Amino acid sequence: MNVSLSLYLHFPYCWSKCHYCAFNSVRYDKPQSLRFLSALKMEIARYGGRPEVRGRRLISLYMGGGTPSIFTADQVLEVLDCGRRHFHFADDIEITMEANPGTVDREKLTALRKGGINRLSIGVQSFQDDELAWLGRAHNSRVARKAYGRAREAGFENVNLDFMYSLPDQRLEDWNRTLDEAIGLGPEHLSAYALTIEEGTRFGADYDHGLLMLPDEERQIRFDEWTRAKLAGAGYLRYEVSNYARPVYACRHNLGYWSQQEYLGLGPGAHSYVGGRRFSKMEDIDAYIRDIEKGGEAIEESESIGPDLAFREALIFGLRKTEGICFDEIRNRYPRTDSGRLQQTFEQWSLDELIVLNPPRVRLSSKGLCLWDRIAEEITAVF
């Protein structure tokens, strides 16, 4: 058994829903949120004693949402302490909490840092107020700057800032101003996500009614390559499709996802990959709470990962990383794979300038990283 494990905890509440957001989140409801916290701690205690988890070293813990920082520091730390009691934390465990700028002050952040959270991920998205309003964010650029400053004052030495680019009317100079300000602040890590349209969101409805158009592929590639070059010049190395970090500050938790390491997800809608099985929790918060309170597992979907699916995921997730994959290692791990067809696919992508072949390694080019979604679809169709 793999002795290391990562843990994801989902906090499903926000003050309001952003226009692009398809994550499992609802408007904050205090009575329900208290029952949720109680259920989450029950679930943590229950899973900590399971044979597939017991004794394994927890190398990362990620609190995402939603907005975990909508809760008080005491509430968050009670959940974290519950994790400590029931899981074996590695000495150098990475503990990340997502935070929205308008939900943190110096006192809360100081308590969270002293309580053991050692990595903060702040959802800034933009330093341009008109873009923030268009995205439906609840903060402005002034509040975002203050949140970052307070994080530093609280003692956080590992901070990520999240951004969104390739917006419909965004000019390259607008995005460049946001990047300049982000670089000037000096976070250890930056995430830059090209806007995507998801079903069930306000933007999704606008797109379906012809009210919203995304930039074309050529423009998106231009923005993507500008971002990579700009951040590389400032000392941020791209290690994954959407993530950049100073040396040694790559996010351990997210790298685990792309490296097919096992992770346990608890909370409404959370996903897990443990023991060759992938499963997800009930998204409906009330249903999740009721099932946990009754002693259940609140599992909504579950599937075993056979060799064919494992092979596809090794390709899809491995190619998200800028280091790519080792072709020989993939072929040896999945001997039944049609390696001839795989080689042919790689050669075609090389002609299309989507990948770089440097035997035995294969990695996506800068253009290929930008078009990773398309490549993932092709892998699924071919294999």
Coordinates of N, CA and C in Angstrom, one line a residue, residues 126-284:
S126 N -8.4 39.2 -10.3 CA -7.9 40.4 -11.1 C -7.7 41.5 -10.2
F127 N -6.8 42.4 -10.6 CA -6.6 43.7 -9.9 C -7.3 44.8 -10.7
Q128 N -8.1 44.5 -11.6 CA -8.9 45.5 -12.4 C -10.4 45.5 -11.9
D129 N -10.8 46.6 -11.3 CA -12.2 46.6 -10.7 C -13.3 46.2 -11.6
D130 N -13.2 46.7 -12.9 CA -14.2 46.4 -13.8 C -14.3 44.9 -14.1
E131 N -13.2 44.3 -14.2 CA -13.1 42.8 -14.4 C -13.7 42.1 -13.2
L132 N -13.4 42.5 -12.0 CA -13.9 41.8 -10.8 C -15.4 41.9 -10.8
A133 N -16.0 43.1 -11.1 CA -17.4 43.3 -11.1 C -18.1 42.4 -12.2
W134 N -17.4 42.3 -13.4 CA -18.0 41.5 -14.4 C -18.0 40.0 -14.1
L135 N -17.0 39.6 -13.3 CA -16.9 38.2 -12.9 C -17.8 37.8 -11.8
G136 N -18.4 38.9 -11.2 CA -19.3 38.7 -10.0 C -18.6 38.5 -8.7
R137 N -17.4 38.9 -8.6 CA -16.6 38.8 -7.4 C -17.2 39.8 -6.3
A138 N -17.1 39.4 -5.1 CA -17.6 40.2 -4.0 C -16.6 41.2 -3.4
H139 N -15.4 41.3 -4.0 CA -14.4 42.2 -3.5 C -13.9 43.1 -4.6
N140 N -13.2 44.2 -4.3 CA -12.5 45.0 -5.3 C -11.0 44.9 -5.1
S141 N -10.3 45.5 -6.0 CA -8.8 45.4 -5.9 C -8.2 45.9 -4.6
R142 N -8.8 46.9 -4.0 CA -8.2 47.4 -2.8 C -8.3 46.4 -1.7
V143 N -9.5 45.7 -1.6 CA -9.7 44.7 -0.6 C -8.7 43.5 -0.9
A144 N -8.5 43.2 -2.1 CA -7.5 42.1 -2.4 C -6.1 42.4 -2.0
R145 N -5.7 43.7 -2.2 CA -4.4 44.1 -1.8 C -4.2 44.0 -0.3
K146 N -5.3 44.4 0.4 CA -5.3 44.4 1.9 C -5.2 43.0 2.4
A147 N -5.9 42.1 1.8 CA -5.9 40.7 2.2 C -4.5 40.1 2.1
Y148 N -3.8 40.4 1.0 CA -2.5 39.9 0.8 C -1.5 40.5 1.9
G149 N -1.6 41.8 2.2 CA -0.8 42.4 3.2 C -1.1 41.8 4.6
R150 N -2.3 41.5 4.9 CA -2.6 40.9 6.2 C -2.1 39.5 6.3
A151 N -2.1 38.8 5.2 CA -1.5 37.4 5.2 C -0.1 37.5 5.6
R152 N 0.6 38.4 5.0 CA 2.1 38.5 5.3 C 2.3 39.0 6.8
E153 N 1.5 39.9 7.2 CA 1.6 40.4 8.6 C 1.3 39.2 9.6
A154 N 0.4 38.3 9.2 CA 0.0 37.2 10.0 C 1.1 36.1 10.1
G155 N 2.1 36.2 9.2 CA 3.2 35.2 9.2 C 3.2 34.2 8.2
F156 N 2.3 34.3 7.2 CA 2.2 33.3 6.1 C 3.4 33.6 5.2
E157 N 4.2 32.5 5.0 CA 5.4 32.6 4.1 C 5.2 31.8 2.8
N158 N 4.0 31.3 2.6 CA 3.7 30.5 1.4 C 2.3 30.9 1.0
V159 N 2.3 31.8 0.0 CA 1.0 32.4 -0.4 C 0.8 32.2 -1.9
N160 N -0.4 31.7 -2.3 CA -0.7 31.6 -3.7 C -1.8 32.7 -4.0
L161 N -1.7 33.3 -5.1 CA -2.8 34.2 -5.6 C -3.4 33.6 -6.9
D162 N -4.7 33.5 -6.9 CA -5.4 33.0 -8.0 C -5.9 34.1 -9.0
F163 N -5.7 33.9 -10.3 CA -6.1 34.9 -11.3 C -6.9 34.2 -12.4
M164 N -7.6 35.0 -13.1 CA -8.4 34.5 -14.3 C -8.1 35.5 -15.4
Y165 N -7.9 34.9 -16.6 CA -7.5 35.7 -17.8 C -8.2 35.2 -19.0
S166 N -7.9 35.8 -20.2 CA -8.6 35.5 -21.4 C -10.1 35.7 -21.3
L167 N -10.5 36.8 -20.7 CA -11.9 37.2 -20.6 C -12.3 37.8 -21.9
P168 N -13.6 37.8 -22.3 CA -14.0 38.2 -23.6 C -13.5 39.6 -24.1
D169 N -13.6 40.6 -23.2 CA -13.2 42.0 -23.7 C -11.9 42.4 -23.1
Q170 N -11.2 41.5 -22.5 CA -9.9 41.8 -21.8 C -8.8 42.1 -22.9
R171 N -8.1 43.2 -22.7 CA -7.0 43.5 -23.6 C -5.7 42.9 -22.9
L172 N -4.7 42.7 -23.7 CA -3.4 42.1 -23.2 C -2.8 43.1 -22.2
E173 N -3.0 44.4 -22.5 CA -2.4 45.4 -21.5 C -3.1 45.4 -20.2
D174 N -4.4 45.1 -20.2 CA -5.1 44.9 -18.9 C -4.6 43.8 -18.1
W175 N -4.4 42.6 -18.8 CA -3.9 41.5 -18.1 C -2.5 41.7 -17.6
N176 N -1.7 42.4 -18.4 CA -0.3 42.7 -18.1 C -0.3 43.6 -16.8
R177 N -1.2 44.5 -16.6 CA -1.2 45.3 -15.4 C -1.5 44.5 -14.2
T178 N -2.4 43.5 -14.3 CA -2.7 42.6 -13.2 C -1.4 41.8 -12.9
L179 N -0.8 41.3 -13.9 CA 0.4 40.5 -13.7 C 1.5 41.3 -13.1
D180 N 1.7 42.6 -13.5 CA 2.7 43.4 -12.9 C 2.5 43.6 -11.4
E181 N 1.2 43.9 -11.1 CA 0.9 44.1 -9.7 C 1.1 42.8 -8.9
A182 N 0.7 41.7 -9.4 CA 0.9 40.4 -8.7 C 2.4 40.1 -8.5
I183 N 3.2 40.3 -9.5 CA 4.6 40.1 -9.4 C 5.2 41.0 -8.4
G184 N 4.8 42.3 -8.4 CA 5.3 43.3 -7.4 C 5.0 42.9 -6.0
L185 N 3.9 42.2 -5.7 CA 3.6 41.8 -4.4 C 4.5 40.6 -3.9
G186 N 5.0 39.8 -4.8 CA 5.9 38.8 -4.5 C 5.4 37.5 -3.9
P187 N 4.2 37.0 -4.2 CA 3.8 35.7 -3.7 C 4.7 34.6 -4.1
E188 N 4.7 33.5 -3.4 CA 5.5 32.3 -3.7 C 4.9 31.5 -4.9
H189 N 3.6 31.7 -5.1 CA 2.9 30.9 -6.1 C 1.8 31.7 -6.8
L190 N 1.6 31.5 -8.1 CA 0.6 32.1 -8.8 C -0.2 31.1 -9.6
S191 N -1.5 31.2 -9.6 CA -2.3 30.3 -10.5 C -3.0 31.2 -11.5
A192 N -3.0 30.8 -12.7 CA -3.6 31.7 -13.8 C -4.5 30.8 -14.7
Y193 N -5.8 31.0 -14.6 CA -6.7 30.1 -15.3 C -7.4 30.9 -16.4
A194 N -7.4 30.3 -17.6 CA -8.2 30.9 -18.7 C -9.6 30.6 -18.4
L195 N -10.5 31.6 -18.6 CA -11.9 31.5 -18.4 C -12.5 30.4 -19.2
T196 N -13.2 29.5 -18.6 CA -14.0 28.5 -19.3 C -15.5 28.6 -18.9
I197 N -16.3 28.2 -19.8 CA -17.8 28.3 -19.6 C -18.3 27.0 -19.1
E198 N -19.0 27.0 -18.0 CA -19.5 25.8 -17.4 C -21.0 25.8 -17.3
E199 N -21.6 24.6 -17.6 CA -23.1 24.5 -17.5 C -23.5 24.8 -16.0
G200 N -24.7 25.4 -15.9 CA -25.2 25.6 -14.6 C -24.8 26.9 -14.0
T201 N -24.0 27.7 -14.7 CA -23.5 29.0 -14.2 C -24.2 30.1 -14.9
R202 N -24.1 31.3 -14.4 CA -24.7 32.5 -15.1 C -24.0 32.7 -16.4
F203 N -22.7 32.5 -16.5 CA -22.0 32.7 -17.8 C -22.4 31.6 -18.7
G204 N -22.7 30.4 -18.2 CA -23.2 29.3 -19.1 C -24.5 29.6 -19.7
A205 N -25.4 30.2 -18.9 CA -26.7 30.6 -19.5 C -26.5 31.7 -20.5
D206 N -25.6 32.7 -20.2 CA -25.4 33.8 -21.2 C -24.8 33.2 -22.5
Y207 N -23.9 32.3 -22.4 CA -23.3 31.7 -23.6 C -24.3 30.9 -24.4
D208 N -25.2 30.2 -23.7 CA -26.3 29.5 -24.5 C -27.2 30.4 -25.2
H209 N -27.4 31.6 -24.7 CA -28.3 32.6 -25.3 C -27.6 33.5 -26.2
G210 N -26.3 33.2 -26.5 CA -25.6 34.1 -27.5 C -25.1 35.4 -26.9
L211 N -25.2 35.6 -25.6 CA -24.8 36.8 -25.0 C -23.4 36.9 -24.5
L212 N -22.7 35.8 -24.7 CA -21.3 35.8 -24.2 C -20.5 35.0 -25.2
M213 N -19.3 35.5 -25.7 CA -18.5 34.8 -26.6 C -17.1 34.7 -26.0
L214 N -16.4 33.6 -26.1 CA -15.1 33.4 -25.6 C -14.1 33.8 -26.6
P215 N -12.9 34.3 -26.3 CA -11.8 34.6 -27.2 C -11.5 33.4 -28.1
D216 N -11.1 33.6 -29.3 CA -10.7 32.5 -30.2 C -9.4 31.8 -29.7
E217 N -9.1 30.7 -30.3 CA -8.0 29.9 -29.9 C -6.7 30.7 -30.0
E218 N -6.5 31.4 -31.2 CA -5.3 32.1 -31.4 C -5.0 33.2 -30.3
R219 N -6.1 33.9 -29.9 CA -6.0 34.9 -28.9 C -5.6 34.3 -27.6
Q220 N -6.3 33.2 -27.3 CA -6.0 32.5 -26.0 C -4.6 32.0 -25.9
I221 N -4.0 31.5 -27.0 CA -2.6 31.0 -27.0 C -1.7 32.2 -26.8
R222 N -2.0 33.4 -27.4 CA -1.2 34.6 -27.3 C -1.2 35.0 -25.8
F223 N -2.3 35.0 -25.2 CA -2.4 35.4 -23.7 C -1.6 34.4 -22.9
D224 N -1.7 33.1 -23.2 CA -1.1 32.1 -22.5 C 0.4 32.2 -22.6
E225 N 0.9 32.4 -23.8 CA 2.4 32.4 -24.0 C 2.9 33.7 -23.4
W226 N 2.2 34.8 -23.4 CA 2.6 36.0 -22.7 C 2.7 35.8 -21.2
T227 N 1.7 35.1 -20.7 CA 1.8 34.8 -19.2 C 3.0 34.0 -18.8
R228 N 3.2 33.0 -19.6 CA 4.4 32.1 -19.3 C 5.7 32.9 -19.3
A229 N 5.9 33.7 -20.4 CA 7.1 34.4 -20.5 C 7.3 35.5 -19.5
K230 N 6.2 36.2 -19.2 CA 6.2 37.2 -18.2 C 6.6 36.7 -16.8
L231 N 5.9 35.6 -16.4 CA 6.2 35.0 -15.1 C 7.5 34.3 -15.0
A232 N 8.0 33.7 -16.1 CA 9.3 33.1 -16.1 C 10.4 34.2 -15.9
G233 N 10.2 35.4 -16.5 CA 11.1 36.4 -16.3 C 11.2 37.0 -14.9
A234 N 10.1 36.7 -14.2 CA 10.1 37.2 -12.8 C 10.4 36.1 -11.8
G235 N 10.9 34.9 -12.3 CA 11.3 33.8 -11.4 C 10.2 32.8 -11.1
Y236 N 9.1 32.9 -11.8 CA 8.0 31.9 -11.5 C 8.1 30.8 -12.6
L237 N 8.3 29.6 -12.3 CA 8.4 28.5 -13.3 C 7.1 27.8 -13.4
R238 N 6.7 27.7 -14.6 CA 5.4 26.9 -14.9 C 5.7 25.4 -14.7
Y239 N 4.9 24.8 -13.8 CA 5.1 23.4 -13.5 C 3.9 22.6 -13.9
E240 N 2.8 23.3 -14.3 CA 1.5 22.6 -14.6 C 0.7 23.6 -15.5
V241 N -0.3 23.1 -16.2 CA -1.0 24.0 -17.1 C -1.3 25.4 -16.6
S242 N -1.8 25.5 -15.3 CA -2.3 26.7 -14.8 C -1.5 27.3 -13.6
N243 N -0.4 26.6 -13.3 CA 0.3 27.0 -12.0 C 1.8 27.3 -12.2
Y244 N 2.2 28.3 -11.5 CA 3.5 28.9 -11.6 C 4.1 29.0 -10.1
A245 N 5.3 28.7 -9.9 CA 5.9 28.8 -8.6 C 7.3 29.2 -8.6
R246 N 7.7 29.9 -7.5 CA 9.2 30.0 -7.3 C 9.7 28.7 -6.9
P247 N 11.0 28.5 -7.0 CA 11.6 27.1 -6.7 C 11.2 26.7 -5.3
V248 N 10.8 25.4 -5.2 CA 10.4 24.6 -4.0 C 9.0 25.0 -3.5
Y249 N 8.3 25.9 -4.2 CA 7.0 26.3 -3.7 C 5.8 25.7 -4.6
A250 N 6.1 24.7 -5.4 CA 5.0 24.1 -6.2 C 4.0 23.5 -5.2
C251 N 2.7 23.5 -5.5 CA 1.7 23.0 -4.6 C 1.8 21.5 -4.5
R252 N 2.2 20.9 -3.4 CA 2.3 19.5 -3.2 C 0.9 18.8 -3.4
H253 N -0.1 19.4 -2.9 CA -1.4 18.8 -3.0 C -1.9 18.6 -4.4
N254 N -1.8 19.7 -5.2 CA -2.2 19.6 -6.6 C -1.3 18.7 -7.5
L255 N 0.0 18.7 -7.2 CA 0.8 17.8 -7.9 C 0.5 16.4 -7.7
G256 N 0.0 16.1 -6.5 CA -0.5 14.7 -6.2 C -1.6 14.3 -7.1
Y257 N -2.5 15.2 -7.4 CA -3.6 14.9 -8.3 C -3.1 14.4 -9.7
W258 N -2.2 15.3 -10.2 CA -1.7 15.0 -11.6 C -0.7 13.9 -11.6
S259 N -0.2 13.4 -10.5 CA 0.8 12.3 -10.5 C 0.1 11.0 -10.1
Q260 N -1.2 11.0 -10.0 CA -2.0 9.8 -9.7 C -1.7 9.2 -8.3
Q261 N -1.4 10.1 -7.4 CA -1.2 9.8 -6.0 C -2.6 9.7 -5.4
E262 N -2.7 8.9 -4.3 CA -4.0 8.7 -3.7 C -4.4 9.9 -2.8
Y263 N -5.7 10.2 -2.9 CA -6.2 11.3 -2.0 C -7.6 11.0 -1.6
L264 N -7.9 11.5 -0.4 CA -9.3 11.3 0.2 C -10.0 12.6 0.2
G265 N -11.2 12.7 -0.3 CA -12.0 13.9 -0.3 C -13.2 13.8 0.6
L266 N -13.3 14.7 1.6 CA -14.5 14.6 2.5 C -15.2 15.9 2.5
G267 N -16.5 15.9 2.7 CA -17.4 17.0 2.6 C -18.3 16.9 1.4
P268 N -19.4 17.7 1.3 CA -20.3 17.6 0.2 C -19.7 17.8 -1.2
G269 N -19.8 16.7 -2.1 CA -19.3 16.8 -3.4 C -17.9 16.5 -3.6
A270 N -17.2 16.2 -2.5 CA -15.7 16.0 -2.6 C -15.5 14.6 -3.3
H271 N -14.3 14.6 -4.0 CA -13.9 13.4 -4.8 C -12.7 12.7 -4.1
S272 N -12.6 11.4 -4.3 CA -11.5 10.6 -3.7 C -11.0 9.6 -4.7
Y273 N -9.7 9.3 -4.5 CA -9.1 8.2 -5.3 C -8.2 7.4 -4.3
V274 N -8.8 6.3 -3.9 CA -8.1 5.5 -2.8 C -8.3 4.0 -3.2
G275 N -7.2 3.2 -3.1 CA -7.3 1.8 -3.3 C -7.8 1.4 -4.6
G276 N -7.5 2.1 -5.7 CA -7.9 1.8 -7.0 C -9.4 2.1 -7.3
R277 N -10.0 2.9 -6.4 CA -11.4 3.2 -6.5 C -11.6 4.7 -6.5
R278 N -12.4 5.2 -7.3 CA -12.7 6.7 -7.3 C -14.2 6.8 -6.9
F279 N -14.4 7.7 -5.9 CA -15.8 7.9 -5.4 C -16.0 9.4 -5.1
S280 N -17.3 9.8 -5.1 CA -17.6 11.2 -4.8 C -18.7 11.2 -3.7
K281 N -18.8 12.3 -2.9 CA -19.8 12.4 -1.9 C -21.0 13.2 -2.4
M282 N -22.1 13.0 -1.7 CA -23.3 13.7 -2.1 C -23.1 15.2 -2.2
E283 N -23.6 15.8 -3.3 CA -23.5 17.3 -3.4 C -24.5 18.0 -2.6
D284 N -25.7 17.5 -2.5 CA -26.7 18.1 -1.7 C -26.3 18.2 -0.2

